[in-house]
Coordinates of C-alpha atoms in Angstrom, one line a residue:
M1157 CA 80.9 85.3 98.1
A1158 CA 84.7 84.8 98.1
T1159 CA 86.4 84.6 94.8
A1160 CA 89.2 82.3 93.8
D1161 CA 91.7 85.1 94.6
K1162 CA 90.6 85.1 98.2
S1163 CA 91.7 81.5 98.8
S1164 CA 95.2 82.1 97.5
S1165 CA 96.7 82.1 101.0
S1166 CA 99.7 80.1 99.6
S1167 CA 100.7 82.8 97.2
D1168 CA 104.4 83.8 97.0
G1169 CA 103.6 87.3 98.3
R1170 CA 101.7 86.1 101.3
S1171 CA 104.3 83.5 102.1
R1172 CA 107.1 86.0 101.9
L1173 CA 105.2 88.3 104.3
S1174 CA 104.6 85.5 106.8
T1175 CA 108.2 84.6 106.8
H1176 CA 109.3 88.3 107.1
F1177 CA 107.1 88.7 110.2
D1178 CA 108.0 85.4 111.8
V1179 CA 109.7 87.3 114.6
P1180 CA 108.6 88.5 118.1
E1181 CA 105.7 91.0 118.0
S1182 CA 107.9 93.7 119.5
S1183 CA 110.0 93.6 116.3
H1184 CA 107.0 94.0 113.9
P1185 CA 107.2 97.8 113.6
D1186 CA 110.9 97.5 112.5
R1187 CA 109.9 94.8 110.0
W1188 CA 107.4 97.2 108.4
A1189 CA 110.0 99.9 108.2
Q1190 CA 112.5 97.4 106.6
L1191 CA 110.0 96.7 103.8
W1192 CA 109.5 100.4 103.1
N1193 CA 113.2 101.2 103.2
A1194 CA 114.2 98.4 100.9
G1195 CA 111.5 99.3 98.4
D1196 CA 111.7 96.1 96.4
F1197 CA 108.6 94.4 98.0
L1198 CA 105.7 96.7 98.6
P1199 CA 102.6 94.6 97.5
W1200 CA 100.1 96.7 99.4
D1201 CA 99.7 99.6 97.0
R1202 CA 96.3 99.7 95.3
G1203 CA 96.8 103.1 93.6
G1204 CA 94.1 105.0 95.3
P1205 CA 91.6 105.1 98.2
N1206 CA 89.1 102.3 98.8
P1207 CA 85.8 103.0 97.0
A1208 CA 84.0 102.2 100.3
L1209 CA 85.6 105.2 102.0
K1210 CA 84.7 107.4 99.0
D1211 CA 81.1 106.3 99.2
L1212 CA 81.0 106.8 103.0
L1213 CA 82.2 110.4 102.8
N1214 CA 79.8 111.2 99.9
Q1215 CA 76.7 109.3 101.1
K1216 CA 76.8 109.0 104.9
K1217 CA 76.9 112.7 106.0
G1218 CA 73.9 112.0 108.2
L1219 CA 76.0 109.4 110.1
I1220 CA 79.5 111.0 110.2
G1221 CA 78.5 114.7 110.1
E1222 CA 80.3 117.5 108.3
S1223 CA 84.1 117.9 108.2
W1224 CA 83.9 120.8 110.7
V1225 CA 82.5 121.3 114.1
E1226 CA 81.1 124.5 115.6
N1227 CA 82.7 125.8 118.8
E1228 CA 80.9 127.2 121.8
N1229 CA 81.6 130.8 120.6
G1230 CA 80.0 130.0 117.2
S1231 CA 83.3 129.7 115.3
R1232 CA 84.1 126.7 113.3
R1233 CA 87.2 124.4 113.3
R1234 CA 88.0 121.6 111.0
K1235 CA 87.7 118.1 112.4
T1236 CA 91.0 116.2 112.7
A1237 CA 91.3 112.8 111.1
L1238 CA 94.0 110.1 111.5
V1239 CA 94.9 107.3 109.1
P1240 CA 97.4 105.0 110.8
G1241 CA 99.6 102.9 108.6
C1242 CA 98.6 105.3 105.7
G1243 CA 100.7 103.7 102.9
R1244 CA 101.2 106.3 100.2
G1245 CA 98.7 108.6 101.8
Y1246 CA 95.8 108.1 99.4
D1247 CA 93.2 108.0 102.2
V1248 CA 94.7 111.0 104.0
L1249 CA 94.6 113.1 100.8
L1250 CA 91.0 112.0 100.2
L1251 CA 90.0 113.1 103.7
A1252 CA 91.8 116.4 103.2
G1253 CA 89.9 116.8 100.0
H1254 CA 86.7 116.5 101.9
G1255 CA 87.7 119.3 104.3
Y1256 CA 89.4 117.4 107.2
E1257 CA 92.6 118.3 108.9
A1258 CA 94.0 114.9 108.0
Y1259 CA 97.1 113.2 109.4
G1260 CA 98.8 110.1 108.0
L1261 CA 101.1 108.0 110.2
E1262 CA 103.8 105.7 108.9
I1263 CA 106.7 103.8 110.4
S1264 CA 109.6 104.9 108.2
D1265 CA 111.1 108.0 106.7
K1266 CA 110.8 106.4 103.2
A1267 CA 107.1 105.8 103.6
V1268 CA 106.6 109.4 104.6
Q1269 CA 108.6 110.5 101.6
N1270 CA 106.3 108.5 99.4
C1271 CA 103.3 110.2 100.9
H1272 CA 104.8 113.7 100.1
E1273 CA 105.5 112.6 96.6
E1274 CA 101.9 111.4 96.1
K1275 CA 100.7 114.8 97.5
R1276 CA 103.0 116.7 95.2
T1277 CA 102.2 114.9 92.0
N1278 CA 98.5 114.0 92.5
G1279 CA 97.2 116.1 95.4
D1280 CA 94.7 118.1 93.3
Q1281 CA 93.0 115.0 92.1
Y1282 CA 91.6 114.4 95.6
M1283 CA 90.0 117.8 96.0
V1284 CA 86.2 117.6 96.1
D1285 CA 85.7 121.4 96.1
M1286 CA 88.6 123.7 95.1
H1287 CA 87.3 126.6 97.1
P1288 CA 90.0 127.5 99.7
D1289 CA 87.4 127.5 102.5
H1290 CA 86.4 123.9 101.7
V1291 CA 89.8 122.3 101.3
G1292 CA 91.4 120.7 104.3
T1293 CA 95.0 120.0 105.1
S1294 CA 97.2 116.9 105.0
T1295 CA 100.2 116.2 107.2
F1296 CA 102.3 113.1 107.2
L1297 CA 104.1 111.9 110.4
K1298 CA 106.7 109.2 111.1
G1299 CA 106.0 107.3 114.3
N1300 CA 105.0 104.1 116.0
F1301 CA 101.2 104.0 116.5
F1302 CA 101.6 102.5 119.9
A1303 CA 104.0 105.1 121.2
G1304 CA 103.0 108.6 122.1
E1305 CA 105.7 111.1 120.9
W1306 CA 104.2 111.6 117.4
T1307 CA 101.0 113.0 118.8
N1308 CA 102.9 116.0 120.0
A1309 CA 102.6 117.4 116.5
V1310 CA 98.8 117.2 116.7
P1311 CA 96.9 119.9 118.6
G1312 CA 95.1 118.2 121.5
G1313 CA 96.7 114.9 120.6
T1314 CA 93.4 113.2 119.7
F1315 CA 91.3 112.9 116.6
D1316 CA 87.7 113.5 115.6
L1317 CA 87.8 110.7 113.0
I1318 CA 90.1 107.7 112.8
Y1319 CA 90.1 105.4 109.7
D1320 CA 91.4 101.9 110.2
Y1321 CA 92.1 100.3 106.8
T1322 CA 95.1 101.5 104.9
V1323 CA 97.7 98.8 104.2
R1324 CA 96.3 97.3 101.0
F1325 CA 98.0 94.5 99.3
S1326 CA 97.7 94.0 95.6
R1327 CA 96.0 90.8 94.4
P1328 CA 95.8 88.4 96.0
C1329 CA 96.9 90.2 99.1
K1330 CA 95.7 93.3 100.9
C1331 CA 95.7 94.3 104.6
C1332 CA 93.9 96.7 106.9
F1333 CA 95.8 98.2 109.8
F1334 CA 94.1 96.0 112.4
C1335 CA 94.5 92.8 110.4
A1336 CA 98.2 93.6 109.8
L1337 CA 98.7 93.2 113.5
S1338 CA 99.3 89.8 115.0
P1339 CA 96.5 88.6 117.5
G1340 CA 98.7 89.3 120.5
M1341 CA 98.8 93.0 119.6
R1342 CA 95.0 93.4 119.4
P1343 CA 94.5 94.5 123.0
A1344 CA 97.0 97.3 122.6
W1345 CA 95.3 98.3 119.3
S1346 CA 91.9 98.7 121.0
Q1347 CA 93.4 100.6 123.9
R1348 CA 95.2 102.9 121.6
M1349 CA 92.1 103.6 119.6
L1350 CA 90.3 104.5 122.8
Q1351 CA 93.0 106.9 123.7
L1352 CA 93.4 108.6 120.4
L1353 CA 89.7 109.1 119.6
T1354 CA 88.2 112.4 120.7
T1355 CA 85.4 111.9 123.2
L1356 CA 81.7 112.7 122.5
P1357 CA 80.2 114.3 120.6
T1358 CA 82.5 114.3 117.6
G1359 CA 84.8 111.3 117.8
L1360 CA 84.2 108.5 115.3
L1361 CA 86.3 105.4 114.5
I1362 CA 85.7 103.9 111.0
C1363 CA 86.8 100.4 110.4
L1364 CA 86.8 98.6 107.1
E1365 CA 86.8 95.0 108.3
F1366 CA 89.0 92.6 106.3
P1367 CA 89.7 89.7 105.7
T1368 CA 86.6 88.1 107.1
Y1369 CA 86.8 85.1 104.8
K1370 CA 90.2 84.0 105.8
D1371 CA 90.9 81.1 108.3
P1372 CA 92.5 82.7 111.3
L1373 CA 94.8 79.7 111.7
I1374 CA 96.6 80.4 108.4
G1375 CA 98.4 83.3 110.0
G1376 CA 99.4 86.5 108.3
P1377 CA 99.6 89.3 107.6
P1378 CA 96.9 89.8 106.8
F1379 CA 95.5 87.9 109.8
G1380 CA 92.0 86.4 109.4
L1381 CA 89.3 87.9 111.6
T1382 CA 85.6 88.5 111.8
P1383 CA 83.3 91.4 112.7
Q1384 CA 83.0 89.9 116.1
T1385 CA 86.7 90.3 116.6
Y1386 CA 86.3 94.1 116.3
L1387 CA 83.3 94.0 118.5
E1388 CA 84.8 92.1 121.3
H1389 CA 88.1 94.0 121.4
L1390 CA 86.6 97.5 121.1
S1391 CA 84.1 96.5 123.8
H1392 CA 87.0 95.5 126.1
P1393 CA 89.9 97.9 125.2
G1394 CA 93.3 96.7 126.5
K1395 CA 92.0 93.3 127.7
R1396 CA 93.5 90.1 126.6
L1397 CA 90.6 88.1 125.3
A1398 CA 90.1 84.3 125.0
Y1399 CA 90.2 82.7 121.6
D1400 CA 88.9 79.2 120.7
D1401 CA 90.9 76.4 119.0
S1402 CA 89.8 77.6 115.6
G1403 CA 91.4 81.0 116.1
H1404 CA 88.2 82.9 116.6
V1405 CA 87.6 85.2 119.5
Q1406 CA 85.2 83.6 122.0
V1407 CA 81.8 85.3 122.2
G1408 CA 79.6 85.7 125.2
N1409 CA 82.1 84.8 127.9
Q1410 CA 84.5 87.9 127.9
G1411 CA 82.5 89.6 130.6
S1412 CA 80.5 92.8 130.4
P1413 CA 81.8 95.6 128.1
S1414 CA 84.2 97.9 129.8
T1415 CA 82.8 101.1 131.2
D1416 CA 85.5 103.0 129.2
S1417 CA 85.0 101.4 125.8
L1418 CA 83.7 102.0 122.2
V1419 CA 80.3 101.2 121.0
R1420 CA 79.2 100.3 117.4
L1421 CA 76.8 102.8 115.9
D1422 CA 76.4 101.1 112.5
H1423 CA 77.5 98.1 110.5
W1424 CA 77.0 97.3 106.9
Q1425 CA 78.5 95.6 103.8
P1426 CA 79.7 98.3 101.3
E1427 CA 78.3 98.2 97.7
R1428 CA 81.8 99.0 96.5
T1429 CA 85.2 98.0 97.8
H1430 CA 88.4 96.6 96.4
E1431 CA 87.9 93.4 94.3
I1432 CA 89.3 91.0 96.8
G1433 CA 86.9 92.2 99.5
K1434 CA 83.7 92.2 97.5
G1435 CA 80.9 90.3 99.3
T1436 CA 83.0 89.9 102.5
D1437 CA 84.2 93.4 103.6
W1438 CA 82.2 95.2 106.3
V1439 CA 82.2 98.8 107.4
S1440 CA 81.7 99.7 111.1
I1441 CA 81.4 103.0 112.9
W1442 CA 82.3 103.4 116.6
R1443 CA 82.2 106.1 119.2
H1444 CA 83.0 106.4 122.9
K1445 CA 80.5 104.8 125.2

């Protein structure tokens, strides 16, 4: 059930964000970089990873598997993980603490500097097991999610795990990576996820779906969406989908799912999440069809 905070769409912070992003979609990456570089309005920092991700890593090994994969010759390699729009890098460090070769992507040099500072001052706090064989790695990259050059720093250029939910706004605002994007950018988001996710059997996309309570017509960021928004776009990567007059994606008339698409493996409401998402956040797990 939504709390009073969740209806505060007229808050100063949200209004300021809406005004800041009232420019063509092609300029949005630069607008995010401007906020980081100015440093005087960064309302998305929650001070740590989402509890839902912590619980997923600790309790859902049967669903997501271990943080390593065995090669054909019997040797092991660490799974790679990507956190796009990683903020100060909390989720990247948590994934590394669980043994992943984790990468965080941000849009500005200043944001990447903040990630390194968090790693330097608090990195040990994210370690689940301090044994050297069990600790993963964390790497922070500057780049545009939708452009390809930053993937040159990643062996193979794809990821075994991608986590979409990282730009978190302090009360009453927070924002996942998907909901930070205007609706017109959603086809490109789904296509890029398809490209970056390793194919079977290892590749998994984890989405923490937010804000499902918000009227899509209010605008953003964060932009209101529903679980069906994720389902339709990831079932039709790269396709521009029809929306109704209320701002919701149309269901049932988008055509059959694309042959090259992602399928949802599981979907649930987390017992723990940030306060503003309690009772309305959802977690979904996806893989290649």
